[in-house]
Amino acid sequence: MLNTAVELCEITKAFGENNVLRGIDLELYAGQVTVLMGANGAGKSTMVKILCGVYNANGGAIKLFGKQFNPATPAEAIKAGVVTVHQSINDGVIPDLDIASNLILDNLARPGGSFFLNQRKNRAEAQKIAETMGLDVDVTQLVNELHLADRQLVAIARAMAHKPKLLILDEPTSSLSAVEADRLFELLDRLRESGVAILYISHRMSDIRRIADRIISMRDGKISGTFEGASLDYEGAVKAMLGHSMTDNKIDIPEKGEAIVAIKNMKIRSDSTPFSLDLHANEVVAITGLVGSGKTEFANILFGIEKPFSGNIVLDGKPYQPKSLRQAIDAGVFLCPKDRASNAVVQDFDITKNISIPFLNRHSNFSFLNFASEHKTANQTISDLGIICQRNSDEIGSLSGGNQQKVMIGRWLAQASNLLVLDEPFQGVDIKARRDIGKKIRQTASKRATLVLVAEIDEALEIADRIIVMTDHTIVGDYQNKNIDIGQVLSKVAGQLSQSTELSAHAT
Amino acid sequence: MQPEVKTNELKKHSPQTKRKRTLAELAIRYGFLLLMVGLIIFFSLTAEGFASPFSAVFIFQSVAITGILALGVTATLVVDGFDLSIGSTATSALMLSAYVMVVLEMNAFVAVIACLIMGAFVGLINGLLIVKMKVPDLLATLGMMFLLIGLQRIPTEGRSISTGMTMPDGRVTEGVFSPAFLALGRHRFDFFIDNLIPVSVIVLLVIGFLVWVFMELTRHGRLMYAIGSNQRAAELAGANVKRYKILAYMISGVLASVGGILLAARLGRGDIASGNNLLLDSVAAALIGFAVLGAAKPNAFGTVIGALFIGILLQGLTMMNAPYYTQDFVKGAVLVIALVFTFALSRRKGTH
């Protein structure tokens, strides 16, 4: 029987009113690679951050080899034997130093060390670490001269210098090629044999197949599935991660209007299958797919941020080839981007100013702002979307996440559009705001085509008349949201499983 | 459902905590202006002759050029940039105007236009370096600063320009500063008292007003603030970020050259040694402006008040016979206190 290395018991964590972790029970075993899967916002990274001492859990207990484990800082976690290699490689190495210095950096930073460097001794020590890791490099080389894979291996070697009991790897192959990844896996095989518990976060099926002893799926702040045994159920794991719990609100599909957007023979990449797609007025279409399925690229094409390999778009009867976002907006194609904190919210502005940003033209005469019209629009938006605030001049930062998101969506509803694209509109939003937002989007959809990009099937079922599945940069499924066979949709989403091709090399 | 939620919200802010918070906010908001009023009263009582129209005008005049440059810095700060080249742009304008009139023997109008074009061009290059070449703003404008300091000395081989000087090729200059140009620096308008208000003060007030209008009342200013706060969000809302950033550096360059023109008109010669303090003084004024009215952001009104604050302090201290070398120390102390006001006390933003 395997030793339990780490045991998580009823771990909860909330940010404000947003419950990110809702009771995580999880055991990790020594000498085993446990793969953690979960869509964006499932709570993976929050859980990892609790394990490595960045956040404190609100409730629950963690045990490390039977002992209570409550790291207050990352340094404490490392000392106790929980070492994390983060997704961005350069967080783990210092590119301007040589490999030797990188490998023994933590010794250098330890208080009480000698004042002067003993280069020869340090190099010998680093060489020893490198050898035990099977890392065949010249330790005097600078890290920034190395390939990505070697850098990643150095980062892991550095982590190993702490003699970890639990090693956490967050998407370590996201920037590696298949050959480079293989070297990483060989190293992980050796670590597994030496009895380290490994928690491996990834979306790449090829990785998971190669390395996993066990798969844990996470969804909505909970463990939604555990898969182990001789033949791992990959498809089951993906389904558990995307999941689906019966939603109570039924969608009444309205009569759809004329086609507003017609996409013909679009090839997103040179090697992807072409597809055609019509988007109609009075129709809310959800596109769903895993990270790297091509959703984001498709949205970028609609806004002139990227160019498709081939194909054309007709908007309202006229050819549509935007060269910039401004052109797209002027053509009535609006994008409400995902990740509002970095892509949408202007922290220094109040609610009113945040709402009016894209359409200041309409609120000004000869460039001079018309504050009255601005306030009118803001008040209208606040009451339409039920934004809870004291007045329209409240700081945007004083609102809850759900209300901030309502402001961001209200920004784009303030003016009529031909096509409104909402990228992950339910990200970081509580259930009530999510309902409000969904309802508002459907209510206002009569004159425009509406496209919603979501990772979770549930969200698609909740908002859309029609659900489109994207895989490998093309459309693989198109369903009316009525008596829909969810199992079939999920299989299409997980379609990448059947082909052992590389998932996106830039899955983030 | 809704009213219920609203009463909940209200409960959270019980009246008492609310009042406390507004008191602290009042202190942050008006603290700096109160400090300035206190300073004026203090100097009026202790320094003889401080409370007179001439003293007030002298203060205004002493800060006019710094203030104009500081308004340029403000424009770049608004888009989350920085312009270190304003001081040398101003001295370049000083030398260029002298060169145009004294060496090339052209009139005041040509000199002014040449300076303004030069300022705009410097700003354009700064903007392109930052936006297109991706050079960090501090480094790009630092490079431009060195470049201009050197460039302005090349035509005269490092000599100051004045009528009757010998050029490197042996020619003796015969041009003069035209009276119209000198009037920019020396004419005083009547205002209740004859010959009271100098042109530079009027220019400061007009430019300050224009920059304020542009930043607060037009959509361009609004978008520039948006860019300064969250560039990515502004871009995704359709703002042409690159163009606005370049515009900010061009405003900065043009205003710096206006400052240089006024300085040249006051001195009446192309003095290579003047204008050394312009950069630091104007940056200080713009940063002090953050603290005025608790704005916690670059703003035109605050910048002018910031410049005046330094002017009042220095004038008062001078009239109280404080030695000249304490001036920089005092300026530094004011700047540090203002920055504490801005960043420590009014840290209410971005907490979520």
PDB file of N, CA and C in Angstrom, chain A residues 25 38 41 68 73 87 140 150 213 224 243 245 258 271 293 309 314 326 355 402 415 423 435 443 453 462 479:
ATOM      1  N   ASP A  25     -11.573  17.480  -0.279  1.00  0.00           N
ATOM      2  CA  ASP A  25     -11.004  16.321   0.403  1.00  0.00           C
ATOM      3  C   ASP A  25     -10.105  15.620  -0.596  1.00  0.00           C
ATOM      4  N   GLY A  38      -8.903  20.680 -14.367  1.00  0.00           N
ATOM      5  CA  GLY A  38     -10.005  21.571 -14.000  1.00  0.00           C
ATOM      6  C   GLY A  38     -10.028  22.743 -14.944  1.00  0.00           C
ATOM      7  N   GLY A  41     -10.918  28.720 -13.342  1.00  0.00           N
ATOM      8  CA  GLY A  41     -11.846  29.131 -12.300  1.00  0.00           C
ATOM      9  C   GLY A  41     -12.374  27.987 -11.474  1.00  0.00           C
ATOM     10  N   GLN A  68       0.159  18.035  11.307  1.00  0.00           N
ATOM     11  CA  GLN A  68      -0.567  19.237  10.916  1.00  0.00           C
ATOM     12  C   GLN A  68       0.333  20.141  10.080  1.00  0.00           C
ATOM     13  N   THR A  73       3.866  31.076   5.014  1.00  0.00           N
ATOM     14  CA  THR A  73       4.589  31.704   3.909  1.00  0.00           C
ATOM     15  C   THR A  73       5.117  30.609   2.984  1.00  0.00           C
ATOM     16  N   GLN A  87       4.024  27.805 -13.378  1.00  0.00           N
ATOM     17  CA  GLN A  87       3.827  27.691 -14.811  1.00  0.00           C
ATOM     18  C   GLN A  87       4.847  28.497 -15.606  1.00  0.00           C
ATOM     19  N   THR A 140      28.419  26.075 -15.743  1.00  0.00           N
ATOM     20  CA  THR A 140      28.871  27.466 -15.814  1.00  0.00           C
ATOM     21  C   THR A 140      28.111  28.244 -16.891  1.00  0.00           C
ATOM     22  N   ASP A 150      15.512  22.913 -21.101  1.00  0.00           N
ATOM     23  CA  ASP A 150      16.600  22.856 -20.135  1.00  0.00           C
ATOM     24  C   ASP A 150      16.343  23.799 -18.968  1.00  0.00           C
ATOM     25  N   ASP A 213      -0.659   8.463 -12.782  1.00  0.00           N
ATOM     26  CA  ASP A 213      -1.051   7.245 -12.081  1.00  0.00           C
ATOM     27  C   ASP A 213      -2.502   7.358 -11.642  1.00  0.00           C
ATOM     28  N   SER A 224     -14.523  16.717  -8.401  1.00  0.00           N
ATOM     29  CA  SER A 224     -15.698  16.170  -9.067  1.00  0.00           C
ATOM     30  C   SER A 224     -15.451  14.759  -9.583  1.00  0.00           C
ATOM     31  N   GLY A 243     -18.200  18.847 -16.418  1.00  0.00           N
ATOM     32  CA  GLY A 243     -19.327  18.521 -15.593  1.00  0.00           C
ATOM     33  C   GLY A 243     -20.647  19.117 -15.984  1.00  0.00           C
ATOM     34  N   SER A 245     -24.463  19.852 -13.806  1.00  0.00           N
ATOM     35  CA  SER A 245     -25.481  19.548 -12.815  1.00  0.00           C
ATOM     36  C   SER A 245     -26.750  20.152 -13.377  1.00  0.00           C
ATOM     37  N   GLU A 258     -32.969  37.148 -39.009  1.00  0.00           N
ATOM     38  CA  GLU A 258     -32.135  36.937 -40.189  1.00  0.00           C
ATOM     39  C   GLU A 258     -30.672  36.771 -39.783  1.00  0.00           C
ATOM     40  N   ASP A 271      -3.341  24.362 -40.671  1.00  0.00           N
ATOM     41  CA  ASP A 271      -3.588  22.922 -40.648  1.00  0.00           C
ATOM     42  C   ASP A 271      -4.946  22.560 -40.036  1.00  0.00           C
ATOM     43  N   SER A 293      -8.621  25.138 -27.719  1.00  0.00           N
ATOM     44  CA  SER A 293      -9.456  24.597 -28.778  1.00  0.00           C
ATOM     45  C   SER A 293      -9.616  25.581 -29.929  1.00  0.00           C
ATOM     46  N   PHE A 309      -6.253  32.087 -41.383  1.00  0.00           N
ATOM     47  CA  PHE A 309      -5.419  31.600 -42.488  1.00  0.00           C
ATOM     48  C   PHE A 309      -6.152  31.822 -43.796  1.00  0.00           C
ATOM     49  N   VAL A 314     -19.013  37.868 -43.667  1.00  0.00           N
ATOM     50  CA  VAL A 314     -19.960  38.872 -44.160  1.00  0.00           C
ATOM     51  C   VAL A 314     -20.772  39.355 -42.965  1.00  0.00           C
ATOM     52  N   ARG A 326     -10.931  49.238 -33.110  1.00  0.00           N
ATOM     53  CA  ARG A 326     -11.767  50.411 -33.319  1.00  0.00           C
ATOM     54  C   ARG A 326     -12.692  50.196 -34.519  1.00  0.00           C
ATOM     55  N   ILE A 355     -18.464  52.905 -17.523  1.00  0.00           N
ATOM     56  CA  ILE A 355     -19.497  52.515 -18.484  1.00  0.00           C
ATOM     57  C   ILE A 355     -19.311  53.238 -19.814  1.00  0.00           C
ATOM     58  N   GLY A 402     -19.373  40.457  -8.806  1.00  0.00           N
ATOM     59  CA  GLY A 402     -20.533  40.310  -9.681  1.00  0.00           C
ATOM     60  C   GLY A 402     -21.011  41.648 -10.206  1.00  0.00           C
ATOM     61  N   GLN A 415     -25.012  50.514 -26.017  1.00  0.00           N
ATOM     62  CA  GLN A 415     -25.215  50.911 -27.403  1.00  0.00           C
ATOM     63  C   GLN A 415     -25.607  49.683 -28.220  1.00  0.00           C
ATOM     64  N   ASP A 423     -16.768  37.046 -23.734  1.00  0.00           N
ATOM     65  CA  ASP A 423     -15.785  36.012 -23.441  1.00  0.00           C
ATOM     66  C   ASP A 423     -15.825  35.715 -21.947  1.00  0.00           C
ATOM     67  N   ARG A 435     -27.098  34.812 -12.841  1.00  0.00           N
ATOM     68  CA  ARG A 435     -28.470  34.732 -13.358  1.00  0.00           C
ATOM     69  C   ARG A 435     -28.893  36.055 -13.990  1.00  0.00           C
ATOM     70  N   GLN A 443     -32.418  38.953 -22.833  1.00  0.00           N
ATOM     71  CA  GLN A 443     -33.471  39.950 -23.066  1.00  0.00           C
ATOM     72  C   GLN A 443     -33.131  40.931 -24.172  1.00  0.00           C
ATOM     73  N   LEU A 453     -18.596  32.913 -25.209  1.00  0.00           N
ATOM     74  CA  LEU A 453     -17.543  31.910 -25.125  1.00  0.00           C
ATOM     75  C   LEU A 453     -17.448  31.420 -23.690  1.00  0.00           C
ATOM     76  N   GLU A 462     -27.158  27.248 -19.703  1.00  0.00           N
ATOM     77  CA  GLU A 462     -27.944  28.238 -18.985  1.00  0.00           C
ATOM     78  C   GLU A 462     -28.278  29.443 -19.855  1.00  0.00           C
ATOM     79  N   TYR A 479     -25.466  22.229 -31.736  1.00  0.00           N
ATOM     80  CA  TYR A 479     -26.688  21.673 -31.163  1.00  0.00           C
ATOM     81  C   TYR A 479     -27.673  22.771 -30.803  1.00  0.00           C
TER      82      TYR A 479
END
